[in-house]
GROMACS .gro file of C-alpha atoms in nm:
model
  341
    1MET     CA    1  -9.600 -26.457  -1.406
    2PHE     CA    2  -9.907 -26.484  -1.628
    3PRO     CA    3 -10.004 -26.113  -1.617
    4LEU     CA    4  -9.644 -26.016  -1.696
    5ARG     CA    5  -9.626 -26.258  -1.990
    6ALA     CA    6  -9.960 -26.130  -2.119
    7ALA     CA    7  -9.830 -25.774  -2.102
    8ILE     CA    8  -9.514 -25.870  -2.290
    9LEU     CA    9  -9.719 -26.044  -2.559
   10ALA     CA   10  -9.942 -25.737  -2.597
   11VAL     CA   11  -9.633 -25.525  -2.656
   12LEU     CA   12  -9.499 -25.771  -2.913
   13VAL     CA   13  -9.829 -25.770  -3.103
   14SER     CA   14  -9.822 -25.390  -3.101
   15VAL     CA   15  -9.463 -25.393  -3.228
   16ALA     CA   16  -9.558 -25.638  -3.503
   17LEU     CA   17  -9.819 -25.392  -3.626
   18CYS     CA   18  -9.576 -25.094  -3.616
   19GLN     CA   19  -9.256 -25.263  -3.714
   20ASP     CA   20  -9.036 -24.960  -3.775
   21ASP     CA   21  -9.096 -24.816  -3.428
   22TYR     CA   22  -8.839 -24.811  -3.150
   23ASP     CA   23  -8.782 -24.611  -2.835
   24TYR     CA   24  -8.647 -24.287  -2.982
   25ARG     CA   25  -8.626 -23.952  -2.810
   26PRO     CA   26  -8.512 -23.654  -3.022
   27PRO     CA   27  -8.196 -23.492  -2.886
   28SER     CA   28  -8.380 -23.158  -2.874
   29MET     CA   29  -8.581 -23.301  -2.585
   30LEU     CA   30  -8.270 -23.403  -2.391
   31GLY     CA   31  -8.068 -23.085  -2.364
   32PRO     CA   32  -7.737 -22.968  -2.517
   33SER     CA   33  -7.473 -23.205  -2.649
   34GLY     CA   34  -7.175 -23.306  -2.438
   35PRO     CA   35  -6.811 -23.256  -2.545
   36ASN     CA   36  -6.727 -23.624  -2.592
   37CYS     CA   37  -6.914 -23.664  -2.919
   38ASP     CA   38  -6.851 -23.680  -3.291
   39PRO     CA   39  -6.908 -23.330  -3.439
   40GLU     CA   40  -7.163 -23.471  -3.683
   41CYS     CA   41  -7.383 -23.599  -3.400
   42ASP     CA   42  -7.540 -23.510  -3.066
   43CYS     CA   43  -7.471 -23.676  -2.730
   44PRO     CA   44  -7.713 -23.508  -2.485
   45ILE     CA   45  -7.561 -23.438  -2.145
   46HIS     CA   46  -7.885 -23.557  -1.984
   47PHE     CA   47  -7.864 -23.887  -2.175
   48PRO     CA   48  -7.486 -23.935  -2.204
   49THR     CA   49  -7.501 -24.299  -2.319
   50ALA     CA   50  -7.687 -24.213  -2.643
   51MET     CA   51  -7.546 -24.069  -2.965
   52TYR     CA   52  -7.789 -23.924  -3.218
   53CYS     CA   53  -7.660 -23.916  -3.576
   54ASP     CA   54  -7.992 -23.963  -3.754
   55SER     CA   55  -8.117 -23.761  -4.055
   56ARG     CA   56  -7.787 -23.581  -4.120
   57LYS     CA   57  -7.699 -23.696  -4.475
   58LEU     CA   58  -7.406 -23.901  -4.345
   59LYS     CA   59  -7.221 -24.120  -4.595
   60PHE     CA   60  -7.047 -24.344  -4.340
   61VAL     CA   61  -7.065 -24.432  -3.971
   62PRO     CA   62  -6.870 -24.180  -3.759
   63THR     CA   63  -6.634 -24.297  -3.486
   64VAL     CA   64  -6.832 -24.378  -3.173
   65PRO     CA   65  -6.681 -24.253  -2.844
   66THR     CA   66  -6.640 -24.461  -2.530
   67GLY     CA   67  -6.949 -24.488  -2.311
   68ILE     CA   68  -7.213 -24.489  -2.585
   69LYS     CA   69  -7.474 -24.764  -2.549
   70TYR     CA   70  -7.747 -24.641  -2.785
   71LEU     CA   71  -7.652 -24.532  -3.137
   72TYR     CA   72  -7.907 -24.381  -3.378
   73LEU     CA   73  -7.797 -24.366  -3.743
   74GLN     CA   74  -8.130 -24.398  -3.923
   75ASN     CA   75  -8.237 -24.185  -4.221
   76ASN     CA   76  -7.897 -24.110  -4.366
   77GLN     CA   77  -7.712 -24.195  -4.688
   78ILE     CA   78  -7.467 -24.436  -4.529
   79GLU     CA   79  -7.311 -24.677  -4.778
   80GLU     CA   80  -7.020 -24.804  -4.573
   81ILE     CA   81  -6.928 -24.908  -4.220
   82LYS     CA   82  -6.552 -24.860  -4.196
   83ALA     CA   83  -6.320 -25.067  -3.979
   84GLY     CA   84  -6.267 -24.914  -3.638
   85ALA     CA   85  -6.600 -24.733  -3.623
   86PHE     CA   86  -6.706 -24.924  -3.312
   87ASP     CA   87  -6.365 -24.994  -3.157
   88ASN     CA   88  -6.443 -24.784  -2.848
   89VAL     CA   89  -6.775 -24.959  -2.775
   90THR     CA   90  -6.727 -25.323  -2.874
   91GLY     CA   91  -6.815 -25.432  -2.521
   92GLY     CA   92  -7.067 -25.159  -2.444
   93LEU     CA   93  -7.299 -25.083  -2.738
   94ARG     CA   94  -7.651 -25.216  -2.672
   95TRP     CA   95  -7.866 -25.063  -2.949
   96LEU     CA   96  -7.763 -25.003  -3.309
   97VAL     CA   97  -8.016 -24.837  -3.541
   98LEU     CA   98  -7.918 -24.830  -3.910
   99ASP     CA   99  -8.261 -24.814  -4.076
  100ASN     CA  100  -8.312 -24.624  -4.403
  101ASN     CA  101  -7.960 -24.615  -4.541
  102GLN     CA  102  -7.784 -24.766  -4.846
  103ILE     CA  103  -7.560 -25.027  -4.687
  104THR     CA  104  -7.453 -25.342  -4.871
  105ASN     CA  105  -7.282 -25.648  -4.723
  106ALA     CA  106  -6.967 -25.577  -4.922
  107LYS     CA  107  -6.925 -25.236  -4.755
  108ILE     CA  108  -6.942 -25.364  -4.397
  109GLN     CA  109  -6.577 -25.398  -4.300
  110LYS     CA  110  -6.448 -25.673  -4.073
  111GLY     CA  111  -6.396 -25.559  -3.717
  112THR     CA  112  -6.720 -25.359  -3.704
  113ILE     CA  113  -7.050 -25.532  -3.629
  114ASP     CA  114  -6.871 -25.864  -3.585
  115LYS     CA  115  -6.705 -25.724  -3.270
  116LEU     CA  116  -7.019 -25.604  -3.090
  117THR     CA  117  -7.031 -25.855  -2.807
  118VAL     CA  118  -7.319 -25.718  -2.594
  119LEU     CA  119  -7.555 -25.578  -2.861
  120GLU     CA  120  -7.921 -25.630  -2.768
  121LYS     CA  121  -8.107 -25.470  -3.059
  122LEU     CA  122  -8.004 -25.446  -3.423
  123PHE     CA  123  -8.230 -25.244  -3.657
  124PHE     CA  124  -8.107 -25.279  -4.016
  125SER     CA  125  -8.422 -25.227  -4.225
  126HIS     CA  126  -8.452 -25.044  -4.558
  127ASN     CA  127  -8.098 -25.106  -4.678
  128ASN     CA  128  -7.941 -25.316  -4.957
  129LEU     CA  129  -7.839 -25.629  -4.769
  130THR     CA  130  -7.839 -25.960  -4.957
  131GLU     CA  131  -7.768 -26.173  -4.651
  132PRO     CA  132  -7.815 -26.116  -4.277
  133VAL     CA  133  -7.560 -25.938  -4.063
  134ILE     CA  134  -7.543 -26.100  -3.721
  135PRO     CA  135  -7.329 -25.972  -3.430
  136PRO     CA  136  -7.156 -26.224  -3.199
  137SER     CA  137  -7.352 -26.098  -2.899
  138LYS     CA  138  -7.542 -26.362  -2.703
  139SER     CA  139  -7.752 -26.082  -2.553
  140LEU     CA  140  -7.926 -26.006  -2.885
  141ASP     CA  141  -8.302 -25.999  -2.824
  142GLU     CA  142  -8.442 -25.814  -3.127
  143LEU     CA  143  -8.339 -25.834  -3.493
  144LYS     CA  144  -8.503 -25.629  -3.768
  145MET     CA  145  -8.391 -25.654  -4.130
  146MET     CA  146  -8.707 -25.571  -4.322
  147HIS     CA  147  -8.710 -25.420  -4.671
  148ASN     CA  148  -8.373 -25.549  -4.788
  149GLN     CA  149  -8.278 -25.794  -5.064
  150ILE     CA  150  -8.190 -26.088  -4.842
  151SER     CA  151  -8.209 -26.412  -5.039
  152LYS     CA  152  -8.009 -26.645  -4.815
  153PHE     CA  153  -7.989 -26.708  -4.444
  154PRO     CA  154  -7.715 -26.962  -4.365
  155ALA     CA  155  -7.803 -27.218  -4.100
  156GLY     CA  156  -7.639 -27.175  -3.763
  157LEU     CA  157  -7.608 -26.796  -3.761
  158LEU     CA  158  -7.853 -26.770  -3.472
  159SER     CA  159  -7.781 -27.097  -3.294
  160ASP     CA  160  -7.627 -26.931  -2.986
  161LYS     CA  161  -7.885 -26.650  -2.955
  162GLU     CA  162  -8.071 -26.788  -2.656
  163ASN     CA  163  -8.217 -26.447  -2.567
  164LEU     CA  164  -8.351 -26.362  -2.912
  165THR     CA  165  -8.726 -26.302  -2.884
  166SER     CA  166  -8.819 -26.112  -3.202
  167ILE     CA  167  -8.713 -26.147  -3.569
  168HIS     CA  168  -8.851 -25.935  -3.853
  169LEU     CA  169  -8.750 -26.038  -4.206
  170GLN     CA  170  -9.049 -25.921  -4.409
  171HIS     CA  171  -9.008 -25.767  -4.755
  172ASN     CA  172  -8.703 -25.965  -4.863
  173GLN     CA  173  -8.631 -26.237  -5.122
  174LEU     CA  174  -8.624 -26.541  -4.894
  175SER     CA  175  -8.723 -26.885  -5.022
  176THR     CA  176  -8.824 -27.188  -4.817
  177GLU     CA  177  -8.484 -27.346  -4.873
  178ALA     CA  178  -8.299 -27.028  -4.775
  179ILE     CA  179  -8.437 -27.034  -4.419
  180GLY     CA  180  -8.445 -27.411  -4.375
  181GLY     CA  181  -8.211 -27.411  -4.075
  182ALA     CA  182  -8.217 -27.043  -3.985
  183PHE     CA  183  -8.417 -27.066  -3.663
  184LYS     CA  184  -8.287 -27.386  -3.509
  185GLY     CA  185  -8.137 -27.352  -3.163
  186LEU     CA  186  -8.345 -27.052  -3.060
  187LYS     CA  187  -8.506 -27.107  -2.721
  188SER     CA  188  -8.676 -26.775  -2.647
  189LEU     CA  189  -8.818 -26.669  -2.984
  190VAL     CA  190  -9.169 -26.529  -2.943
  191SER     CA  191  -9.232 -26.334  -3.265
  192LEU     CA  192  -9.129 -26.418  -3.624
  193ASP     CA  193  -9.237 -26.222  -3.931
  194VAL     CA  194  -9.143 -26.360  -4.274
  195SER     CA  195  -9.424 -26.198  -4.472
  196HIS     CA  196  -9.365 -26.055  -4.821
  197ASN     CA  197  -9.105 -26.312  -4.926
  198LYS     CA  198  -9.099 -26.611  -5.163
  199LEU     CA  199  -9.183 -26.895  -4.925
  200LYS     CA  200  -9.373 -27.199  -5.050
  201LYS     CA  201  -9.402 -27.353  -4.703
  202LEU     CA  202  -9.415 -27.221  -4.349
  203PRO     CA  203  -9.062 -27.197  -4.204
  204ALA     CA  204  -8.917 -27.519  -4.066
  205GLY     CA  205  -8.734 -27.559  -3.739
  206VAL     CA  206  -8.906 -27.276  -3.552
  207PRO     CA  207  -8.894 -27.323  -3.172
  208SER     CA  208  -9.188 -27.427  -2.957
  209SER     CA  209  -9.165 -27.092  -2.773
  210LEU     CA  210  -9.313 -26.907  -3.073
  211GLU     CA  211  -9.634 -26.713  -3.007
  212ILE     CA  212  -9.660 -26.495  -3.321
  213LEU     CA  213  -9.597 -26.616  -3.677
  214TYR     CA  214  -9.673 -26.392  -3.975
  215ALA     CA  215  -9.623 -26.535  -4.325
  216ASP     CA  216  -9.856 -26.316  -4.535
  217TYR     CA  217  -9.782 -26.244  -4.900
  218ASN     CA  218  -9.584 -26.553  -4.994
  219ASP     CA  219  -9.649 -26.852  -5.225
  220ILE     CA  220  -9.759 -27.100  -4.958
  221ASP     CA  221 -10.002 -27.361  -5.094
  222GLY     CA  222 -10.027 -27.598  -4.798
  223ILE     CA  223  -9.951 -27.666  -4.433
  224GLY     CA  224  -9.761 -27.973  -4.318
  225ALA     CA  225  -9.964 -28.219  -4.114
  226GLY     CA  226  -9.875 -28.175  -3.748
  227TYR     CA  227  -9.688 -27.848  -3.811
  228LEU     CA  228  -9.881 -27.661  -3.543
  229ASN     CA  229  -9.874 -27.948  -3.294
  230LYS     CA  230  -9.509 -27.865  -3.231
  231LEU     CA  231  -9.587 -27.499  -3.161
  232THR     CA  232  -9.776 -27.541  -2.837
  233THR     CA  233  -9.774 -27.170  -2.745
  234LEU     CA  234  -9.858 -27.021  -3.088
  235ARG     CA  235 -10.139 -26.766  -3.053
  236TYR     CA  236 -10.134 -26.554  -3.370
  237LEU     CA  237 -10.096 -26.710  -3.715
  238ARG     CA  238 -10.133 -26.515  -4.038
  239ILE     CA  239 -10.108 -26.681  -4.379
  240ALA     CA  240 -10.314 -26.429  -4.577
  241HIS     CA  241 -10.243 -26.351  -4.944
  242ASN     CA  242 -10.095 -26.690  -5.032
  243LYS     CA  243 -10.202 -26.986  -5.250
  244LEU     CA  244 -10.371 -27.212  -4.995
  245VAL     CA  245 -10.613 -27.470  -5.136
  246ASP     CA  246 -10.827 -27.730  -4.961
  247SER     CA  247 -10.599 -28.017  -5.062
  248GLY     CA  248 -10.309 -27.843  -4.888
  249ILE     CA  249 -10.491 -27.825  -4.554
  250PRO     CA  250 -10.469 -28.162  -4.369
  251ALA     CA  251 -10.771 -28.250  -4.156
  252GLY     CA  252 -10.750 -28.085  -3.815
  253VAL     CA  253 -10.422 -27.902  -3.883
  254PHE     CA  254 -10.565 -27.582  -3.730
  255ASN     CA  255 -10.745 -27.761  -3.448
  256VAL     CA  256 -10.498 -27.659  -3.178
  257THR     CA  257 -10.593 -27.508  -2.845
  258SER     CA  258 -10.331 -27.231  -2.832
  259LEU     CA  259 -10.448 -27.026  -3.132
  260VAL     CA  260 -10.661 -26.717  -3.069
  261GLU     CA  261 -10.624 -26.556  -3.414
  262LEU     CA  262 -10.604 -26.725  -3.756
  263ASP     CA  263 -10.589 -26.527  -4.080
  264LEU     CA  264 -10.637 -26.729  -4.400
  265SER     CA  265 -10.787 -26.449  -4.608
  266PHE     CA  266 -10.709 -26.395  -4.977
  267ASN     CA  267 -10.636 -26.757  -5.064
  268LYS     CA  268 -10.814 -27.023  -5.273
  269LEU     CA  269 -11.000 -27.222  -5.008
  270GLN     CA  270 -11.339 -27.365  -5.103
  271SER     CA  271 -11.440 -27.483  -4.757
  272ILE     CA  272 -11.398 -27.364  -4.400
  273PRO     CA  273 -11.117 -27.559  -4.232
  274GLU     CA  274 -11.171 -27.723  -3.896
  275ILE     CA  275 -11.071 -27.497  -3.607
  276ASN     CA  276 -11.050 -27.539  -3.233
  277GLU     CA  277 -11.328 -27.413  -3.009
  278GLN     CA  278 -11.082 -27.179  -2.834
  279LEU     CA  279 -11.013 -26.971  -3.148
  280GLN     CA  280 -11.146 -26.615  -3.117
  281GLN     CA  281 -11.064 -26.445  -3.451
  282LEU     CA  282 -11.098 -26.614  -3.791
  283TYR     CA  283 -11.044 -26.431  -4.119
  284LEU     CA  284 -11.150 -26.611  -4.437
  285GLN     CA  285 -11.252 -26.325  -4.664
  286ALA     CA  286 -11.165 -26.331  -5.034
  287ASN     CA  287 -11.148 -26.708  -5.080
  288GLU     CA  288 -11.373 -26.937  -5.288
  289ILE     CA  289 -11.577 -27.082  -5.000
  290ASN     CA  290 -11.912 -27.220  -5.122
  291LYS     CA  291 -12.053 -27.394  -4.814
  292PHE     CA  292 -12.097 -27.334  -4.443
  293GLU     CA  293 -12.045 -27.644  -4.232
  294LEU     CA  294 -12.105 -27.603  -3.861
  295THR     CA  295 -11.875 -27.897  -3.786
  296SER     CA  296 -11.584 -27.673  -3.884
  297PHE     CA  297 -11.651 -27.481  -3.562
  298CYS     CA  298 -11.822 -27.728  -3.326
  299LYS     CA  299 -11.804 -28.106  -3.306
  300LEU     CA  300 -12.037 -28.115  -3.007
  301VAL     CA  301 -12.264 -27.844  -2.870
  302THR     CA  302 -12.362 -27.853  -2.502
  303THR     CA  303 -12.379 -27.604  -2.216
  304VAL     CA  304 -12.002 -27.626  -2.180
  305ASN     CA  305 -11.895 -27.722  -2.535
  306PHE     CA  306 -11.926 -27.446  -2.795
  307SER     CA  307 -11.712 -27.219  -3.007
  308HIS     CA  308 -11.550 -26.915  -2.845
  309LEU     CA  309 -11.518 -26.742  -3.182
  310LYS     CA  310 -11.587 -26.368  -3.155
  311HIS     CA  311 -11.515 -26.240  -3.505
  312LEU     CA  312 -11.562 -26.427  -3.834
  313ARG     CA  313 -11.510 -26.276  -4.179
  314LEU     CA  314 -11.652 -26.456  -4.481
  315ASP     CA  315 -11.704 -26.165  -4.719
  316ALA     CA  316 -11.597 -26.197  -5.082
  317ASN     CA  317 -11.680 -26.569  -5.093
  318GLN     CA  318 -11.965 -26.766  -5.251
  319ILE     CA  319 -12.190 -26.790  -4.947
  320THR     CA  320 -12.435 -26.558  -4.772
  321TYR     CA  321 -12.597 -26.528  -4.432
  322SER     CA  322 -12.869 -26.768  -4.548
  323SER     CA  323 -12.604 -27.038  -4.590
  324MET     CA  324 -12.582 -27.081  -4.213
  325PRO     CA  325 -12.796 -27.354  -4.052
  326PRO     CA  326 -13.053 -27.239  -3.792
  327GLU     CA  327 -12.861 -27.405  -3.506
  328TYR     CA  328 -12.552 -27.191  -3.568
  329SER     CA  329 -12.644 -26.961  -3.278
  330ASN     CA  330 -12.586 -27.240  -3.025
  331CYS     CA  331 -12.243 -27.318  -3.163
  332LEU     CA  332 -12.130 -26.960  -3.232
  333ARG     CA  333 -12.292 -26.810  -2.925
  334HIS     CA  334 -11.998 -26.578  -2.853
  335ALA     CA  335 -11.975 -26.440  -3.207
  336SER     CA  336 -12.038 -26.065  -3.197
  337GLU     CA  337 -11.952 -26.017  -3.564
  338ILE     CA  338 -12.003 -26.247  -3.862
  339ILE     CA  339 -11.942 -26.068  -4.190
  340PHE     CA  340 -12.068 -26.197  -4.526
  341GLU     CA  341 -12.059 -25.875  -4.728
   0.00000   0.00000   0.00000
């Protein structure tokens, strides 16, 4: 089980870094189109469950024929999803890709997305949504709505999505209050990205299954005491480009054994927060740090007790290499890179 879970996590991290990617094969690679297809699109006879309607200057979603499971509609000029568009595939459509269009909530007619009962992946990035669009499917495992204008996320919309593992909401207008109850009830969520929003606090109510949390480019000035104690599997935490100050960092808040990467760069910290010895990557560049305290990394140094930190960035602060005490090499014995400038 462990090697499989590690492989899945590696994929999720890769996806988090390339968030507009999905498994897409151009129809030209899959042979001629079959007869049971909208004339505006291609349904390759060698991949008969997919319909390719991407990059065709479409203004609305064409009628989808029976048997289609994967629908690609990205890179069009779609403004409206008309009623009946998905009537033939309400119980069969698995993937719906609507990225890079001009869709608003008001132009999504009832009886369209709200009837997709087995949808697994919904890609709705780079549109004009002001609130999330959630299908009734309990099979939903990936939700991407980046680069919209979403400013509210009503509580309970995701409460029955027990298979949802990945949510991407970066580059929206979300406030802390707007997502207060958005993630409650989720049992399988592994990756959550809420960077480039208007959050003042890390999101509340996230499940203990979470392994990746990105909250870069917000207005976060502090972390709640015990926040990370509830996230016992969290491995990657990024809070770069926020407003963190020392007074907003409770003692030991980052001293949790699960974390392997912590990014606190581009904030207003004046000291290095206490971390756990298991942490491997720590990014603190572009803060106001003026002292190097070894106790931030090691409380006790012995043959078996020492920091496992491999990479440490302290450039663009107010300390230099000479700020480190001579005994740092015993504590940071695994550090292959410590950057001061």
